[in-house]
CSV table of C-alpha atoms in Angstrom, one decimal:
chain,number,residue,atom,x,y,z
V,11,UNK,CA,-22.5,16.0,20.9
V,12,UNK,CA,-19.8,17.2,22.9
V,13,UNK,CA,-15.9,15.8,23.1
V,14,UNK,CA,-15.9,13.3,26.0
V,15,UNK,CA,-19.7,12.4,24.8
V,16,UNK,CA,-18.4,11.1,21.2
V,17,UNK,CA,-15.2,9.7,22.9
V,18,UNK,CA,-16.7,7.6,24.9
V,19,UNK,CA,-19.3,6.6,22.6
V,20,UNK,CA,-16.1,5.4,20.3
V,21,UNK,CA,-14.9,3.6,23.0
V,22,UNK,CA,-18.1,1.7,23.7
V,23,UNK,CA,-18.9,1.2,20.0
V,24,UNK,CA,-15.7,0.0,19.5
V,25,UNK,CA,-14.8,-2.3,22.6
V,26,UNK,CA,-18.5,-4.1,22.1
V,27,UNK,CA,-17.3,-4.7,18.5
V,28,UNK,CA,-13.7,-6.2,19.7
V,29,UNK,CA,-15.9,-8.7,22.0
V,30,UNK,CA,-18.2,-9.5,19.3
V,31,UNK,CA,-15.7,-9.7,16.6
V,32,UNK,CA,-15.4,-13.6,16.7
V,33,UNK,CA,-14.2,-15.2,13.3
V,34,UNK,CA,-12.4,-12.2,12.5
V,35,UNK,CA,-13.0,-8.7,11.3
V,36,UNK,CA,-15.1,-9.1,8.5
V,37,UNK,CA,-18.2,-10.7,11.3
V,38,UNK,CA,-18.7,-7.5,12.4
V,39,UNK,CA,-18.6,-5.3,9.5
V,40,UNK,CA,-22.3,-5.3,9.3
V,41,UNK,CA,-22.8,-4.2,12.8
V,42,UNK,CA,-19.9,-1.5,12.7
V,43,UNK,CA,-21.6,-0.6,9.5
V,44,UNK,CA,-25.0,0.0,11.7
V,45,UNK,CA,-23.8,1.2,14.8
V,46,UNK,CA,-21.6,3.7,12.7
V,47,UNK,CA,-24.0,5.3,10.2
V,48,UNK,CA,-27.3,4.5,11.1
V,49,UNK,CA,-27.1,4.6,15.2
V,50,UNK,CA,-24.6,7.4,15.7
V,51,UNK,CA,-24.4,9.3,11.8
V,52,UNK,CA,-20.7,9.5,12.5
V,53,UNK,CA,-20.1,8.8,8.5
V,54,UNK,CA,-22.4,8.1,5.7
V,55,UNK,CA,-22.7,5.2,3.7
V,56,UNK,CA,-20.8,5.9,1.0
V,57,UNK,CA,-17.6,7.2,3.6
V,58,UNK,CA,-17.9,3.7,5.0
V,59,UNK,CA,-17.2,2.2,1.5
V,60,UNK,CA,-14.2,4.6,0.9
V,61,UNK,CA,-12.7,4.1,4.8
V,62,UNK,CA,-13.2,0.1,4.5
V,63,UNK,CA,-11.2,0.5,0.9
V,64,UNK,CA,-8.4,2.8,2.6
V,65,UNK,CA,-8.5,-0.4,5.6
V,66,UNK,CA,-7.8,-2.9,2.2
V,67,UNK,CA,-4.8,-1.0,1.0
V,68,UNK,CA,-2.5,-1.7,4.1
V,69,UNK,CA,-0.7,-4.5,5.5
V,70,UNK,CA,-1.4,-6.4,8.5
V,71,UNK,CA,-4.5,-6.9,10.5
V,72,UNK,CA,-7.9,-6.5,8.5
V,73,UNK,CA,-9.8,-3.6,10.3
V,74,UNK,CA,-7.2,-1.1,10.7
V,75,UNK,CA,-10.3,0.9,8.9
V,76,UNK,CA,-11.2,1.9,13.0
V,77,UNK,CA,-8.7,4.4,12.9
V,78,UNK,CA,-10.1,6.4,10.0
V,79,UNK,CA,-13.7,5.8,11.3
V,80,UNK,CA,-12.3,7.4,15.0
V,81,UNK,CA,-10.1,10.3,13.2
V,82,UNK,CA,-13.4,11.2,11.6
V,83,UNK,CA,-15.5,11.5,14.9
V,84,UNK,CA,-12.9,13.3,17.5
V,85,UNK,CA,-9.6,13.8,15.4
V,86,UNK,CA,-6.0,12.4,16.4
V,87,UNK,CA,-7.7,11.5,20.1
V,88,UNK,CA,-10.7,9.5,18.3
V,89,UNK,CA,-8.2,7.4,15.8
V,90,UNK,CA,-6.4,6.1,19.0
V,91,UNK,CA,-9.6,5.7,20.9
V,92,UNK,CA,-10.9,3.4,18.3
V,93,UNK,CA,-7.7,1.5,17.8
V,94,UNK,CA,-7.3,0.8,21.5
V,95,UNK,CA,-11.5,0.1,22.0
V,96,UNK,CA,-11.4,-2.1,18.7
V,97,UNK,CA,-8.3,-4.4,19.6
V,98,UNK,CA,-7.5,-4.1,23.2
V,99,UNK,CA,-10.7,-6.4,24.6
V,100,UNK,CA,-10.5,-9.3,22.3
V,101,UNK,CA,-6.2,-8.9,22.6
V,102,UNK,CA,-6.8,-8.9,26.3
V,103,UNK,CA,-9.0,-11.7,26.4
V,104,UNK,CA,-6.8,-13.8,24.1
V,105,UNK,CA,-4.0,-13.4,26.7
V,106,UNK,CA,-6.1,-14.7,29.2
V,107,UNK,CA,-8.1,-17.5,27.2
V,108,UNK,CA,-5.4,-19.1,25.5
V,109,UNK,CA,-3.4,-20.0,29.0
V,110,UNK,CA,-7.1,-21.6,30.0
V,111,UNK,CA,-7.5,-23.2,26.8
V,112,UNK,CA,-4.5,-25.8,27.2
V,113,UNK,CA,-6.3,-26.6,30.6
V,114,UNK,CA,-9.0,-28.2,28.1
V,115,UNK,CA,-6.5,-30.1,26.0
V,116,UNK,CA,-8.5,-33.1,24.9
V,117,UNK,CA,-11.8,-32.0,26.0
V,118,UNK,CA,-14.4,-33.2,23.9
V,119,UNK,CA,-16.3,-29.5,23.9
V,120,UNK,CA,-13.1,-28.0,22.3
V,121,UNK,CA,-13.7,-30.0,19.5
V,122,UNK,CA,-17.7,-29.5,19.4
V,123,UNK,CA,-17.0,-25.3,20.0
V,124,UNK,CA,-14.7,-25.2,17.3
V,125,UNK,CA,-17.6,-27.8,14.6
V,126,UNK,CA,-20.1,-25.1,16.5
V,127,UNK,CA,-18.0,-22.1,15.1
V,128,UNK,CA,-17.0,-22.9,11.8
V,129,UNK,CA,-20.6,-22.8,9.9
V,130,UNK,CA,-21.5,-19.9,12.1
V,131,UNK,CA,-17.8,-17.7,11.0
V,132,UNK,CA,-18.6,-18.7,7.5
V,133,UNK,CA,-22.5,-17.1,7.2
V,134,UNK,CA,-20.8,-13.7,9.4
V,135,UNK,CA,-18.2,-13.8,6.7
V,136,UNK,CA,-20.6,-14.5,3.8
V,137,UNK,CA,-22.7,-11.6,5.7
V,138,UNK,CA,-19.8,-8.9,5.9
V,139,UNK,CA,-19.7,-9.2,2.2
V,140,UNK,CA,-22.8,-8.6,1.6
V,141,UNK,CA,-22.8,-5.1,4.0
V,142,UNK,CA,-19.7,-4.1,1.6
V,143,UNK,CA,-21.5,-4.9,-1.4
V,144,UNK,CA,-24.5,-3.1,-0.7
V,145,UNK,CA,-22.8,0.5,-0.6
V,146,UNK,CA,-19.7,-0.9,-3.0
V,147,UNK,CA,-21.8,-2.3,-5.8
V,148,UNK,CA,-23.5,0.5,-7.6
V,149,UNK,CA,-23.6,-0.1,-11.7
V,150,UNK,CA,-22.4,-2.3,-14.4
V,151,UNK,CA,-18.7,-1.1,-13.7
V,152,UNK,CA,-18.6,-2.5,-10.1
V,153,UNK,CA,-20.1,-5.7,-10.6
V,154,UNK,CA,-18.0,-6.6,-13.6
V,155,UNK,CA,-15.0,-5.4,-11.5
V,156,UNK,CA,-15.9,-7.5,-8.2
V,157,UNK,CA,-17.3,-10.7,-10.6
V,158,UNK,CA,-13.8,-10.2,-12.4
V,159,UNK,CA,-11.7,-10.3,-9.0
V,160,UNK,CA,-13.6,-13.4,-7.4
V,161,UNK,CA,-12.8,-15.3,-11.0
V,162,UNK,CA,-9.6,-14.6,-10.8
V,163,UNK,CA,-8.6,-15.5,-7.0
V,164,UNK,CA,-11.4,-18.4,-6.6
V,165,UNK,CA,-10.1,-20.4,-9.7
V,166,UNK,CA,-7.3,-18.6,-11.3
V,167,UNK,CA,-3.7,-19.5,-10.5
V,168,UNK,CA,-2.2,-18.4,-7.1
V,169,UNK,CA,-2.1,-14.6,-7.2
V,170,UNK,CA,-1.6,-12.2,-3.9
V,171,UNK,CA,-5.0,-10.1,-3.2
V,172,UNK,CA,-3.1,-7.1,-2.6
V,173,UNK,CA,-2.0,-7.1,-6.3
V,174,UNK,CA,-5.6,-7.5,-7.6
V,175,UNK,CA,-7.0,-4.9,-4.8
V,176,UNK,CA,-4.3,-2.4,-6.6
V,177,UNK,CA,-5.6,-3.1,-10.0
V,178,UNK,CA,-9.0,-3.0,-8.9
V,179,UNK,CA,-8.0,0.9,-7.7
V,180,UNK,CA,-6.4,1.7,-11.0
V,181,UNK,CA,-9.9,0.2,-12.8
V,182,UNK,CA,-11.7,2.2,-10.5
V,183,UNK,CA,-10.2,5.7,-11.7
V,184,UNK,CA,-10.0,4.4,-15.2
V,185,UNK,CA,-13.8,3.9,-15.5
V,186,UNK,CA,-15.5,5.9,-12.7
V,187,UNK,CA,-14.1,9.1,-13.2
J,23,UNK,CA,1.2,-21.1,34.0
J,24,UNK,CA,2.9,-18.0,34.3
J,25,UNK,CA,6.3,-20.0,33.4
J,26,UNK,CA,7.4,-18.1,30.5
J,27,UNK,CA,8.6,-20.7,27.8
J,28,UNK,CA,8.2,-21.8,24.4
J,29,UNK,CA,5.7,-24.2,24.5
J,30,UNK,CA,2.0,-24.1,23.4
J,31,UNK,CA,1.0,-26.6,25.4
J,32,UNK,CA,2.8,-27.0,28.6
J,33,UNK,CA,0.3,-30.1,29.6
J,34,UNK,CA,1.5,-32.0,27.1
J,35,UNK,CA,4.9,-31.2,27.3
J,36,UNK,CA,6.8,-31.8,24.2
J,37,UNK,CA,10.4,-32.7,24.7
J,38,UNK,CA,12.2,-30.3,23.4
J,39,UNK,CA,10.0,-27.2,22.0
J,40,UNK,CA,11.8,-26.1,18.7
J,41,UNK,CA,13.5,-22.6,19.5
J,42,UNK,CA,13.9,-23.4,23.4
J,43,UNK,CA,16.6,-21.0,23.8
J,44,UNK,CA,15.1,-17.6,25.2
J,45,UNK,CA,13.8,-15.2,23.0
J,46,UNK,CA,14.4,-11.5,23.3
J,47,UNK,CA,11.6,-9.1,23.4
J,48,UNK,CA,13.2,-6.9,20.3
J,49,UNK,CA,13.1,-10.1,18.6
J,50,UNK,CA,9.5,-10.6,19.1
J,51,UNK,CA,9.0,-7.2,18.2
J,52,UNK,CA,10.9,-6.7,15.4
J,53,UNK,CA,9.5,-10.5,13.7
J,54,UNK,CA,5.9,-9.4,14.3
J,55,UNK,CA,6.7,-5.6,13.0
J,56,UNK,CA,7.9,-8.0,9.7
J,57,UNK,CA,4.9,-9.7,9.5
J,58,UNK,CA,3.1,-6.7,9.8
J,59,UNK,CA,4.9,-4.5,7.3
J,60,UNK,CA,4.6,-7.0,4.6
J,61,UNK,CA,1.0,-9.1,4.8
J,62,UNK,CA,-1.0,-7.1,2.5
J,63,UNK,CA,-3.9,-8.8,0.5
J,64,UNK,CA,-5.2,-10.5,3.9
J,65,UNK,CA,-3.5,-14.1,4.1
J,66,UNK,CA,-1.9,-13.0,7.1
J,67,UNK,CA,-1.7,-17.0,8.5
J,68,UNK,CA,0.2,-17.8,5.3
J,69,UNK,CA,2.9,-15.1,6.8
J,70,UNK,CA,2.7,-16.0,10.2
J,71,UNK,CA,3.1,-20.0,9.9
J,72,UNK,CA,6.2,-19.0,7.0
J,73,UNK,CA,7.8,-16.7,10.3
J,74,UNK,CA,7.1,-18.5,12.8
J,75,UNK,CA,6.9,-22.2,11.9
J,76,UNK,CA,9.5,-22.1,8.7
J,77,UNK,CA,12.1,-18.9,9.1
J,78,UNK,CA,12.2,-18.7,13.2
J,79,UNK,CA,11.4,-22.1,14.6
J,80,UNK,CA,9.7,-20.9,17.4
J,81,UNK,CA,6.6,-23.3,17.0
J,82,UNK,CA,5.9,-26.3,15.4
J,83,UNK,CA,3.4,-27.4,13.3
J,84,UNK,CA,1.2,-28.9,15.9
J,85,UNK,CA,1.8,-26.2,18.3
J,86,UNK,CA,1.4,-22.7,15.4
J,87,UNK,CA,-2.4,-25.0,14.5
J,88,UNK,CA,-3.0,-25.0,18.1
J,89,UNK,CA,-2.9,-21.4,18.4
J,90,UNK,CA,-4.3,-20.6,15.2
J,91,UNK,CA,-7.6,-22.8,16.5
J,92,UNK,CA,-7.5,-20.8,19.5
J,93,UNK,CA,-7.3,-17.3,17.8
J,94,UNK,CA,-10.2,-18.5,15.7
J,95,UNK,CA,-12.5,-19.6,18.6
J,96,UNK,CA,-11.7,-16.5,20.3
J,97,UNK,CA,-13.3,-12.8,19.4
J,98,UNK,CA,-10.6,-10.5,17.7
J,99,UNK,CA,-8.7,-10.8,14.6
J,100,UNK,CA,-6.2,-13.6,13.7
J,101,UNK,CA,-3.3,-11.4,13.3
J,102,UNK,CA,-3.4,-9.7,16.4
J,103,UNK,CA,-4.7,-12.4,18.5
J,104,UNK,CA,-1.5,-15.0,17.1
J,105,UNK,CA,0.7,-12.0,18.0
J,106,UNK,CA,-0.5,-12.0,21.5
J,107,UNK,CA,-0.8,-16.0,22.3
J,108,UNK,CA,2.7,-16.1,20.7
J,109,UNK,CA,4.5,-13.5,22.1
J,110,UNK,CA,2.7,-14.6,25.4
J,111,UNK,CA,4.0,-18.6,25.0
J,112,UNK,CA,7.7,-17.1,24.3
J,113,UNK,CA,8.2,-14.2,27.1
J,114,UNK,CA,5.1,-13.5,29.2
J,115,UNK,CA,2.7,-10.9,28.9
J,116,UNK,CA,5.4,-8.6,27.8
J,117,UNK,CA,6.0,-10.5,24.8
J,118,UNK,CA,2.6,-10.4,24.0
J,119,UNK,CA,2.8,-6.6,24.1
J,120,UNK,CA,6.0,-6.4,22.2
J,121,UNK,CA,4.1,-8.7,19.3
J,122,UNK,CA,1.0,-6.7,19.4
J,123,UNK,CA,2.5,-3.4,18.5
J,124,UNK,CA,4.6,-5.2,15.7
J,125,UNK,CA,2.1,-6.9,14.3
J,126,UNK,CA,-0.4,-3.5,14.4
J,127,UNK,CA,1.9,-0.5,13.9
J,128,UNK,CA,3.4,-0.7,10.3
J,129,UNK,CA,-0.3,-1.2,9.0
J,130,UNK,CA,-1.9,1.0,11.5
J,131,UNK,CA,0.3,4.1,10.9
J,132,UNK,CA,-0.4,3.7,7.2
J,133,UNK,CA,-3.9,3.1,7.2
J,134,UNK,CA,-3.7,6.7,9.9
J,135,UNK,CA,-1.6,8.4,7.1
J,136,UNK,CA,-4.3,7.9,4.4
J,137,UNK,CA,-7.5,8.6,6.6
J,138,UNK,CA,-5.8,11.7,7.1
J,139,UNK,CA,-4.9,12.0,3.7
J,140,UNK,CA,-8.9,11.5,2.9
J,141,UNK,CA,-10.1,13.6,5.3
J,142,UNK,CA,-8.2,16.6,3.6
J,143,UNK,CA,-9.4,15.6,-0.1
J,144,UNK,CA,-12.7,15.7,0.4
J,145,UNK,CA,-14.6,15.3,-2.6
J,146,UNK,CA,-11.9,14.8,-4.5
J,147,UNK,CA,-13.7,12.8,-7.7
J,148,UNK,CA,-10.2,11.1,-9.0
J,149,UNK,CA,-9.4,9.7,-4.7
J,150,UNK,CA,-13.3,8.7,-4.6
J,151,UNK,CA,-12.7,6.9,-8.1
J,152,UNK,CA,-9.9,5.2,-6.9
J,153,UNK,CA,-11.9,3.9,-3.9
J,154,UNK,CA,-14.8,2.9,-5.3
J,155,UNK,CA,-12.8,0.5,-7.8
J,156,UNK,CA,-11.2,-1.0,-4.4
J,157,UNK,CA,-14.3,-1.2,-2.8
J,158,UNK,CA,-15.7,-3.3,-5.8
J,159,UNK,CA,-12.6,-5.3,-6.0
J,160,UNK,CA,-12.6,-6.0,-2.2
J,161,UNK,CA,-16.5,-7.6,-2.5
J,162,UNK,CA,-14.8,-10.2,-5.1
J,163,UNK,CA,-12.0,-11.3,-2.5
J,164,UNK,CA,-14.3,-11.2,0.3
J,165,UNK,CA,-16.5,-13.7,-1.4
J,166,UNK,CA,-13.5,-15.5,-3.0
J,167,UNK,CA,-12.4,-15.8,0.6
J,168,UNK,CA,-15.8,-16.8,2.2
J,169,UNK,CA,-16.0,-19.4,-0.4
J,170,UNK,CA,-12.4,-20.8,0.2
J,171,UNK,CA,-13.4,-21.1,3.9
J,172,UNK,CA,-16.5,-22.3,3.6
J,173,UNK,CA,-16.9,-24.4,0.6
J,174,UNK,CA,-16.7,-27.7,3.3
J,175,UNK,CA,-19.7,-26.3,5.6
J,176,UNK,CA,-22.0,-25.7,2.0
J,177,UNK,CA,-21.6,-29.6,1.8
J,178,UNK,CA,-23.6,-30.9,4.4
J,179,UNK,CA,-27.0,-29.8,5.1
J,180,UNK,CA,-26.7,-29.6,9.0
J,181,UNK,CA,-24.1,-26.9,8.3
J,182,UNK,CA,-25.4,-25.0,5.4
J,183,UNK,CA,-28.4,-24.5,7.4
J,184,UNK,CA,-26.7,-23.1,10.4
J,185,UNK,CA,-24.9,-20.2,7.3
J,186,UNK,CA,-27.9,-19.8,6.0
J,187,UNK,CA,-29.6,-19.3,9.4
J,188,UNK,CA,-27.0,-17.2,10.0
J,189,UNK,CA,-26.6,-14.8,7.4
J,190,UNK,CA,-30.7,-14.5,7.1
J,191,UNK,CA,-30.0,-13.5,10.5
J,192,UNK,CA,-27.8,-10.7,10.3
J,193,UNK,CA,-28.4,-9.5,6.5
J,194,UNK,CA,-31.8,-9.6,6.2
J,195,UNK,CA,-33.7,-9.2,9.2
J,196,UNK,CA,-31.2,-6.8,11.0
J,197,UNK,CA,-30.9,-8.8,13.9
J,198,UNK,CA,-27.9,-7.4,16.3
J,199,UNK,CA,-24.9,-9.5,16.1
J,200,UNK,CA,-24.9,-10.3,19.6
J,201,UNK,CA,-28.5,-11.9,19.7
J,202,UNK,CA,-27.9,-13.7,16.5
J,203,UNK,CA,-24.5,-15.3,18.3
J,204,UNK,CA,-26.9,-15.4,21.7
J,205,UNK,CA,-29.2,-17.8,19.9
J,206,UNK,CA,-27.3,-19.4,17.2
J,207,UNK,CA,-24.1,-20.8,18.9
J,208,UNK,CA,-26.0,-22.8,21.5
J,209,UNK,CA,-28.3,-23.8,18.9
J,210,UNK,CA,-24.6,-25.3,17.0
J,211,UNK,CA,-23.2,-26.4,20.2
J,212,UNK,CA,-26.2,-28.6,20.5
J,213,UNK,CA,-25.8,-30.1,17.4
J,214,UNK,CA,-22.4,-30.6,17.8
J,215,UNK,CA,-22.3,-31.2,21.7
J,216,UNK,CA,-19.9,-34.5,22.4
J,217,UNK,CA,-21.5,-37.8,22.5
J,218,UNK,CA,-21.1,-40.1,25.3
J,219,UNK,CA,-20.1,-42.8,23.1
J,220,UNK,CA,-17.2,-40.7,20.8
J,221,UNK,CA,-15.9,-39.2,24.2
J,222,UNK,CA,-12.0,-39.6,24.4
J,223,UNK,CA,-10.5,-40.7,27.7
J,224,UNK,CA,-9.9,-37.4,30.2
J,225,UNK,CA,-8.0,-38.2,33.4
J,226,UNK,CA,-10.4,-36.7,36.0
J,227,UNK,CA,-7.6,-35.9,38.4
J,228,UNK,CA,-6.3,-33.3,35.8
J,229,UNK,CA,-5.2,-30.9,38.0
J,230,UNK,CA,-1.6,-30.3,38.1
């Protein structure tokens, strides 16, 4: 595949997942997940496990993880060709949608988009983790370590993620070495 | 609607929107590069309300819930879309820029650090390690997460069924994200479409 070939693939791959993308990163992480290894090969599986990790460890917006998946097609060019085709669509259309949307204020179909959404954002969410558990999840060690972290966060006492990520890293070397 | 002010929704025209006085664009920027720096773990609307709503003023709590629905409803990420409809509300589209690259560049830069970082350790066993165990630990907060979300739609059967549906849809059969939103979301604005009899009052001469 030459440059501008896999650049512009990126950008396409990457500006139909910002559209898609509704209810957050973790909606499209099984189609990123397909377009990126099985449509185009641009990374195996088990690089998709390791870049979405590397995505977990930063602050700020969830799927910074485009930048590594870019830098691994075309280099320095691809990382900012994924960043820009991954947030500048929905950022754009945000701009644009959220002026409209106080031209609805009180419109009974803002209320029935958002009941509409809500179950719909939940099974994409339930769905991303699923596509991260099925290349993340590979022995005894793993699903002790993810049943351990749910535990903890769903009815332990109030602890930061970040914190539990961390450990989960430190486990990881530990035990999987 | 170009009017750049402080106000989430200029229809209904609160008084006086907290934080009226004009907001500079570093300002935006350098709040949002905070925010950005410092949300790690995901909770990102915990961080944003405590800037926003609690430490700057800038919205209230009507107006930050407002938004926050809106990001929701809308394709992209939370974080980025709030830094965009905010920045936008306080100076115009150049506010929205100015939050945008806050609210993405601490994170983004690091995130491009380490890629690089694993690019050039290839095969590395102990960096592999290390990411497997945050993979595994990431499943557990995603489903912690999905759980915390969802535990209201699992109640009722209408909306359990339109999950299920949903992730049968995308995890099982393979079915492309956009024809599972292409069939499913009219199917749930059906269900959910307003009723004659629970439709508030709308002035029909809206227009302004």
């Amino acid at each position: 595949m030459s440059q501008s070939n896999s650049d512009l693939s990126l950008l396409g791959v990457f500006s139909l997942l910002s559209l898609l993308a509704i209810g957050g990163g973790t909606a499209v992480l099984p189609e990123m997940k397909q377009l990126t290894v099985e449509a185009h090969h641009w990374i195996t599986d088990g690089q998709f496990r390791d870049i979405y990790a590397l995505g977990q460890v930063a602050p700020g917006p969830n799927m910074l993880m485009v930048i590594v998946i870019g830098y691994h097609v075309a280099g320095t060019p691809g990382a900012l060709i994924a960043f820009a085709g991954f947030f500048l669509p929905a950022s754009t259309l945000a701009l644009g949608a959220s002026r409209l949307w106080n031209h609805f204020e009180g419109s009974p179909w803002r209320l029935a988009l958002q009941n509409a959404l809500a179950p719909i954002v939940v099974g994409l969410m339930a769905a991303g983790m699923i596509a991260i558990a099925r290349t993340a999840i590979t022995g005894t060690e793993t699903t002790l370590l993810a049943i351990a972290v749910f535990a903890l966060l769903y009815f332990g006492p109030k602890i930061n993620p970040a914190l539990l990520i961390l450990a989960g890293g430190a486990v990881g070397y530990l035990t999987l070495s | 609607m170009s009017a750049p002010q402080p106000s989430l929704s200029p229809e209904a025209a609160p008084p006086a929107a907290p934080g009226a006085a004009r907001v500079s664009i570093s300002e935006i920027f350098l709040t949002f590069l905070v925010i950005g720096a410092t949300s790690f773990g995901g909770g990102v609307v915990a961080y944003l309300r405590n800037a926003l709503v609690i430490s700057k003023g800038w919205l209230d709590e009507e107006q930050f819930m407002t938004a926050l629905e809106i990001s929701q409803a809308l394709p992209g990420l939370n974080a980025t879309n709030m830094s965009v409809i905010v920045g936008d509300r306080l100076r115009g589209p150049v506010g929205a820029i100015a939050g945008f690259l806050g609210m993405t560049l601490p994170g983004g830069l690091l995130v491009f650090a380490l890629g690089v970082f694993y690019a050039s350790n290839h095969g590395n066993p102990a960096m592999h390690s290390v990411l497997a165990g945050i993979g595994a630990a990431s499943v557990g907060l995603l489903a912690a997460v999905t759980l915390q979300i969802g535990h209201k739609q699992l109640e009722h059967f209408t909306e359990l069924a339109l999950v299920v549906i949903t992730v049968v849809m995308v995890s099982f059969l393979h079915i492309s994200l956009l024809a599972v939103l292409l069939t499913v979301l009219p199917l749930a604005l059906f269900i959910y479409r307003p009723r004659s009899d629970d439709r508030p009052k709308i002035p029909e001469e809206e227009a302004p």
